[in-house]
Each structure stands twice: as structure tokens, then as C-alpha cells.
Amino acid sequence: MKKFKKFYIETTSICNLSCSFCPPTQRAKGFISVDDFKKTLDQIKPHTDYIYFHVKGEPMLHPKIDELLDISHDKGFKVNITSNGTLITKNKAKLLGKPALRQINFSLHSFDGHAGSTNKEGYLAEILSFVKEAVESSSIIISFRLWNLDMDNETNQQRNKNRELLGMIEKAFDLDYKIEEKFIPGTGVKIAERIYLNQDPEFKWPDLKEPEDDGKGFCHALRNQAGILIDGTVIPCCLDGEGVINLGNIHETQFSEIIENERATKLYEGFSRREAVEELCRKCGYRQRFG
């Protein structure tokens, strides 16, 4: 029985932003229904304890996110949410006090990534207000993300843009250092108890239109992680945002059978040999991070 450390459940394919680093979804727009969510959890229960409300879309747009969290708790799951943070005040009452909620990742790079963003100080102030209340009243973990660096450019203009956000965080938590001084690529900076900040280079979503590399390398797809899109399509990892590597549909075949089928097995065994057998995987730069 395969067990996954991370399991991505797309609760919505709709987003309220249009960020430069995130290609718009070509699939049908929609929200997962409560019934389909329950069926999904029942099928994946033997395979994971941790679920992530994330693939494409902004999970806090889901009108019943509080109900999804309650169902997750009832079925024994811990939940991680990745959000752009713009709807945090609106959803505050739906999130606080939910025992299933383990971690929220705030993609702060979304502000500069969205051309229509205004009032950076107000945007971050709402997030920080929620974070302080959530950490004081629960055991939740917070991760601030700034995934917009160019590691090859020491004079990176984006670093200067980030300074404004980092300065606000330093002030909010009375830090006596600049966050950049503590930054080590690939690791997070602990801001306060259960509050972290991660900086990373911007990554490109894999796309079939991109050129292929040599196909060598490793990935945790179907080893540590898997995912399901809102229509029930099973995908091997969270970066297959269009369901290109469609392994099957849980509304037609049981999840446990899907991840043992021929296509899934070939993908898994390929990475065991450090070889990408799927075309999309050979066009995924993120895979190269694992060597």
C-alpha cells in the first residue's frame, strides 16, 4: 500500500488573481462539491494523513471551506492550505478554531506577480493580523513564501522589491536583524514560534510547449506525493496543473487501483532509474532540483 507524505486535493480551479508566474487554467472552472470531497477522502484514506488544498486556484474562494475542514477532521486528516492571502480576513471565521488545519502557506510573491495589486501595506497587514491571532489561539504553522528570486543575479531587482515586505515583517515581529542575513537557499528562516519565511527562485510550470531536457533525474511524484483535480483526475504531482499525466479518474476507478496501473507504474519505475518517462516530466525544470 503506497503512502504519500503530501496529497494535493484541488478544491477549486478558480483564482481571484492573474499572476505572471502562474499560467491560467485551461480546464473547466469550478469548485469541488461536498459529496465529491467526502468520496475523495474515503478513497485516499489508506494512503495519506496529510492533505493540501492546492493545485490550481485559490482555496479560500471555496464557499464551504469551513465545511471541508470539518469533514477532513472527522475523517482523520490534517490540512495544509496554500493561499495568496488576499481573502484571509473574509475567511477568518471559517479558519480559526478548525482542528484539522495544520499549516497555511501564504504566497506573498502573488502581490507583485499580479498586475492589478494595490496597497501592499494593507495586504500584508491583514495577513499578519490573522497570523498573530491564529498562532496565539492554536498550534497552526505559518509559512510566508517569496518564491520570486533569481539566484544568478546578485543585483536582483526583485530582492529590492521584497525588501519592503520583509521590512514590514521585521517590524511586526520586532526582529533585530534583516531577514536576508539569515537566508540560506533551500531553507526557511524562523521568524517566531511556528512562523517561517521561505525564499526561493521563481519556478516555471512545466508545459508541453517547452523544450525537453535529457530526461535524466529524479522526482518524488507518486513516491511522496500525488494529487486529484476537481473533476476527479488523478495526477502524479502538484505541478501537473492541467492534468496532462491523467492516470485515471476516481469517479470511474478506485484510487488504489489507479496508482498501480501501467502508466503510474512506468512513471514510478522510471524515476527509480532516474529517468523521466513522461513528456511533461522531461519539460519540468523543477525536477532538476532533485538531481
mmCIF file of C-alpha atoms in Angstrom, residues 87-227:
data_model
loop_
_atom_site.group_PDB
_atom_site.id
_atom_site.type_symbol
_atom_site.label_atom_id
_atom_site.label_comp_id
_atom_site.label_asym_id
_atom_site.label_seq_id
_atom_site.Cartn_x
_atom_site.Cartn_y
_atom_site.Cartn_z
ATOM 1 C CA LEU A 87 -9.145 36.722 1.168
ATOM 2 C CA ILE A 88 -7.813 35.946 4.640
ATOM 3 C CA THR A 89 -9.914 38.498 6.549
ATOM 4 C CA LYS A 90 -13.084 37.413 4.759
ATOM 5 C CA ASN A 91 -12.381 33.774 5.689
ATOM 6 C CA LYS A 92 -11.016 34.317 9.174
ATOM 7 C CA ALA A 93 -14.075 32.938 10.991
ATOM 8 C CA LYS A 94 -14.103 29.875 8.707
ATOM 9 C CA LEU A 95 -10.494 29.016 9.532
ATOM 10 C CA LEU A 96 -9.882 29.834 13.178
ATOM 11 C CA GLY A 97 -10.691 27.046 15.588
ATOM 12 C CA LYS A 98 -10.598 24.296 12.971
ATOM 13 C CA PRO A 99 -8.632 21.348 14.448
ATOM 14 C CA ALA A 100 -7.869 19.891 11.009
ATOM 15 C CA LEU A 101 -5.926 22.973 9.932
ATOM 16 C CA ARG A 102 -2.216 22.231 10.354
ATOM 17 C CA GLN A 103 -0.498 24.854 8.193
ATOM 18 C CA ILE A 104 -1.174 27.833 5.941
ATOM 19 C CA ASN A 105 1.340 28.851 3.284
ATOM 20 C CA PHE A 106 0.982 32.470 2.180
ATOM 21 C CA SER A 107 2.392 33.091 -1.304
ATOM 22 C CA LEU A 108 3.437 36.696 -0.733
ATOM 23 C CA HIS A 109 5.034 36.860 -4.189
ATOM 24 C CA SER A 110 1.457 36.927 -5.509
ATOM 25 C CA PHE A 111 1.188 40.639 -4.724
ATOM 26 C CA ASP A 112 3.885 41.753 -7.152
ATOM 27 C CA GLY A 113 3.034 38.919 -9.523
ATOM 28 C CA HIS A 114 -0.482 40.294 -10.080
ATOM 29 C CA ALA A 115 -0.504 43.419 -12.239
ATOM 30 C CA GLY A 116 -3.600 44.873 -10.560
ATOM 31 C CA SER A 117 -2.321 44.681 -6.978
ATOM 32 C CA THR A 118 -2.603 47.835 -4.871
ATOM 33 C CA ASN A 119 -1.855 48.713 -1.234
ATOM 34 C CA LYS A 120 0.928 46.294 -0.347
ATOM 35 C CA GLU A 121 0.986 47.504 3.256
ATOM 36 C CA GLY A 122 -2.735 46.820 3.709
ATOM 37 C CA TYR A 123 -2.424 43.419 2.040
ATOM 38 C CA LEU A 124 0.320 42.288 4.394
ATOM 39 C CA ALA A 125 -1.261 43.906 7.459
ATOM 40 C CA GLU A 126 -4.393 41.758 7.082
ATOM 41 C CA ILE A 127 -2.303 38.602 6.749
ATOM 42 C CA LEU A 128 -0.145 39.481 9.761
ATOM 43 C CA SER A 129 -3.201 40.236 11.872
ATOM 44 C CA PHE A 130 -4.648 36.818 11.093
ATOM 45 C CA VAL A 131 -1.318 35.069 11.642
ATOM 46 C CA LYS A 132 -0.823 36.523 15.114
ATOM 47 C CA GLU A 133 -4.320 35.576 16.207
ATOM 48 C CA ALA A 134 -4.105 32.092 14.687
ATOM 49 C CA VAL A 135 -0.733 31.281 16.273
ATOM 50 C CA GLU A 136 -1.857 32.546 19.688
ATOM 51 C CA SER A 137 -5.089 30.559 19.636
ATOM 52 C CA SER A 138 -3.961 27.293 18.019
ATOM 53 C CA SER A 139 -0.992 25.109 17.080
ATOM 54 C CA ILE A 140 -1.102 26.183 13.439
ATOM 55 C CA ILE A 141 2.133 26.579 11.439
ATOM 56 C CA ILE A 142 2.588 29.577 9.138
ATOM 57 C CA SER A 143 4.900 29.752 6.131
ATOM 58 C CA PHE A 144 5.410 33.023 4.296
ATOM 59 C CA ARG A 145 6.638 32.356 0.764
ATOM 60 C CA LEU A 146 8.603 34.647 -1.515
ATOM 61 C CA TRP A 147 9.279 32.432 -4.493
ATOM 62 C CA ASN A 148 10.426 35.103 -6.898
ATOM 63 C CA LEU A 149 14.227 35.224 -6.697
ATOM 64 C CA ASP A 150 16.749 34.986 -9.497
ATOM 65 C CA MET A 151 19.645 33.191 -7.821
ATOM 66 C CA ASP A 152 22.003 34.008 -10.716
ATOM 67 C CA ASN A 153 21.597 37.749 -10.335
ATOM 68 C CA GLU A 154 23.239 39.247 -7.280
ATOM 69 C CA THR A 155 21.769 42.653 -8.090
ATOM 70 C CA ASN A 156 18.314 41.164 -8.387
ATOM 71 C CA GLN A 157 15.677 43.885 -8.704
ATOM 72 C CA GLN A 158 13.164 41.515 -7.113
ATOM 73 C CA ARG A 159 15.243 41.374 -3.947
ATOM 74 C CA ASN A 160 14.776 45.127 -3.634
ATOM 75 C CA LYS A 161 11.020 44.743 -4.111
ATOM 76 C CA ASN A 162 10.980 42.063 -1.427
ATOM 77 C CA ARG A 163 12.765 44.392 0.987
ATOM 78 C CA GLU A 164 9.529 46.340 1.531
ATOM 79 C CA LEU A 165 7.607 43.199 2.507
ATOM 80 C CA LEU A 166 10.474 41.865 4.603
ATOM 81 C CA GLY A 167 10.786 45.196 6.384
ATOM 82 C CA MET A 168 7.101 45.061 7.355
ATOM 83 C CA ILE A 169 7.511 41.522 8.696
ATOM 84 C CA GLU A 170 10.611 42.519 10.664
ATOM 85 C CA LYS A 171 8.727 45.408 12.219
ATOM 86 C CA ALA A 172 5.636 43.315 13.009
ATOM 87 C CA PHE A 173 7.691 40.716 14.901
ATOM 88 C CA ASP A 174 10.268 43.118 16.397
ATOM 89 C CA LEU A 175 13.161 41.372 14.682
ATOM 90 C CA ASP A 176 16.610 42.800 15.439
ATOM 91 C CA TYR A 177 18.078 41.566 12.141
ATOM 92 C CA LYS A 178 17.383 41.736 8.440
ATOM 93 C CA ILE A 179 15.795 38.534 7.193
ATOM 94 C CA GLU A 180 18.170 38.396 4.216
ATOM 95 C CA GLU A 181 21.075 37.992 6.649
ATOM 96 C CA LYS A 182 19.637 34.687 7.866
ATOM 97 C CA PHE A 183 18.580 33.437 4.456
ATOM 98 C CA ILE A 184 20.130 30.219 3.177
ATOM 99 C CA PRO A 185 18.802 28.945 -0.204
ATOM 100 C CA GLY A 186 16.563 25.923 0.231
ATOM 101 C CA THR A 187 15.850 26.526 3.921
ATOM 102 C CA GLY A 188 13.411 28.680 5.827
ATOM 103 C CA VAL A 189 14.067 31.492 8.302
ATOM 104 C CA LYS A 190 12.265 31.104 11.623
ATOM 105 C CA ILE A 191 10.516 34.413 12.303
ATOM 106 C CA ALA A 192 8.787 33.411 15.523
ATOM 107 C CA GLU A 193 7.379 30.288 17.122
ATOM 108 C CA ARG A 194 5.686 28.265 14.321
ATOM 109 C CA ILE A 195 6.166 31.141 11.842
ATOM 110 C CA TYR A 196 8.649 30.757 8.984
ATOM 111 C CA LEU A 197 9.662 32.583 5.828
ATOM 112 C CA ASN A 198 10.897 30.769 2.734
ATOM 113 C CA GLN A 199 12.585 32.446 -0.225
ATOM 114 C CA ASP A 200 13.196 30.564 -3.430
ATOM 115 C CA PRO A 201 13.683 31.173 -7.150
ATOM 116 C CA GLU A 202 10.589 31.530 -9.272
ATOM 117 C CA PHE A 203 9.815 28.229 -10.971
ATOM 118 C CA LYS A 204 8.153 27.730 -14.313
ATOM 119 C CA TRP A 205 5.161 25.424 -14.523
ATOM 120 C CA PRO A 206 6.008 22.522 -16.838
ATOM 121 C CA ASP A 207 4.457 22.896 -20.266
ATOM 122 C CA LEU A 208 4.345 20.578 -23.261
ATOM 123 C CA LYS A 209 5.363 23.552 -25.433
ATOM 124 C CA GLU A 210 8.695 23.855 -23.620
ATOM 125 C CA PRO A 211 11.847 22.145 -24.942
ATOM 126 C CA GLU A 212 12.780 18.767 -23.488
ATOM 127 C CA ASP A 213 15.916 18.184 -21.451
ATOM 128 C CA ASP A 214 17.874 14.916 -21.407
ATOM 129 C CA GLY A 215 15.180 13.241 -19.298
ATOM 130 C CA LYS A 216 17.585 12.297 -16.543
ATOM 131 C CA GLY A 217 16.836 12.998 -12.912
ATOM 132 C CA PHE A 218 14.583 12.173 -10.026
ATOM 133 C CA CYS A 219 11.171 13.280 -8.763
ATOM 134 C CA HIS A 220 9.020 12.436 -5.761
ATOM 135 C CA ALA A 221 5.914 12.056 -7.955
ATOM 136 C CA LEU A 222 3.876 9.006 -6.892
ATOM 137 C CA ARG A 223 6.551 8.333 -4.277
ATOM 138 C CA ASN A 224 5.969 11.065 -1.699
ATOM 139 C CA GLN A 225 3.100 12.860 -3.397
ATOM 140 C CA ALA A 226 0.071 12.587 -5.660
ATOM 141 C CA GLY A 227 -2.963 14.717 -6.395
#
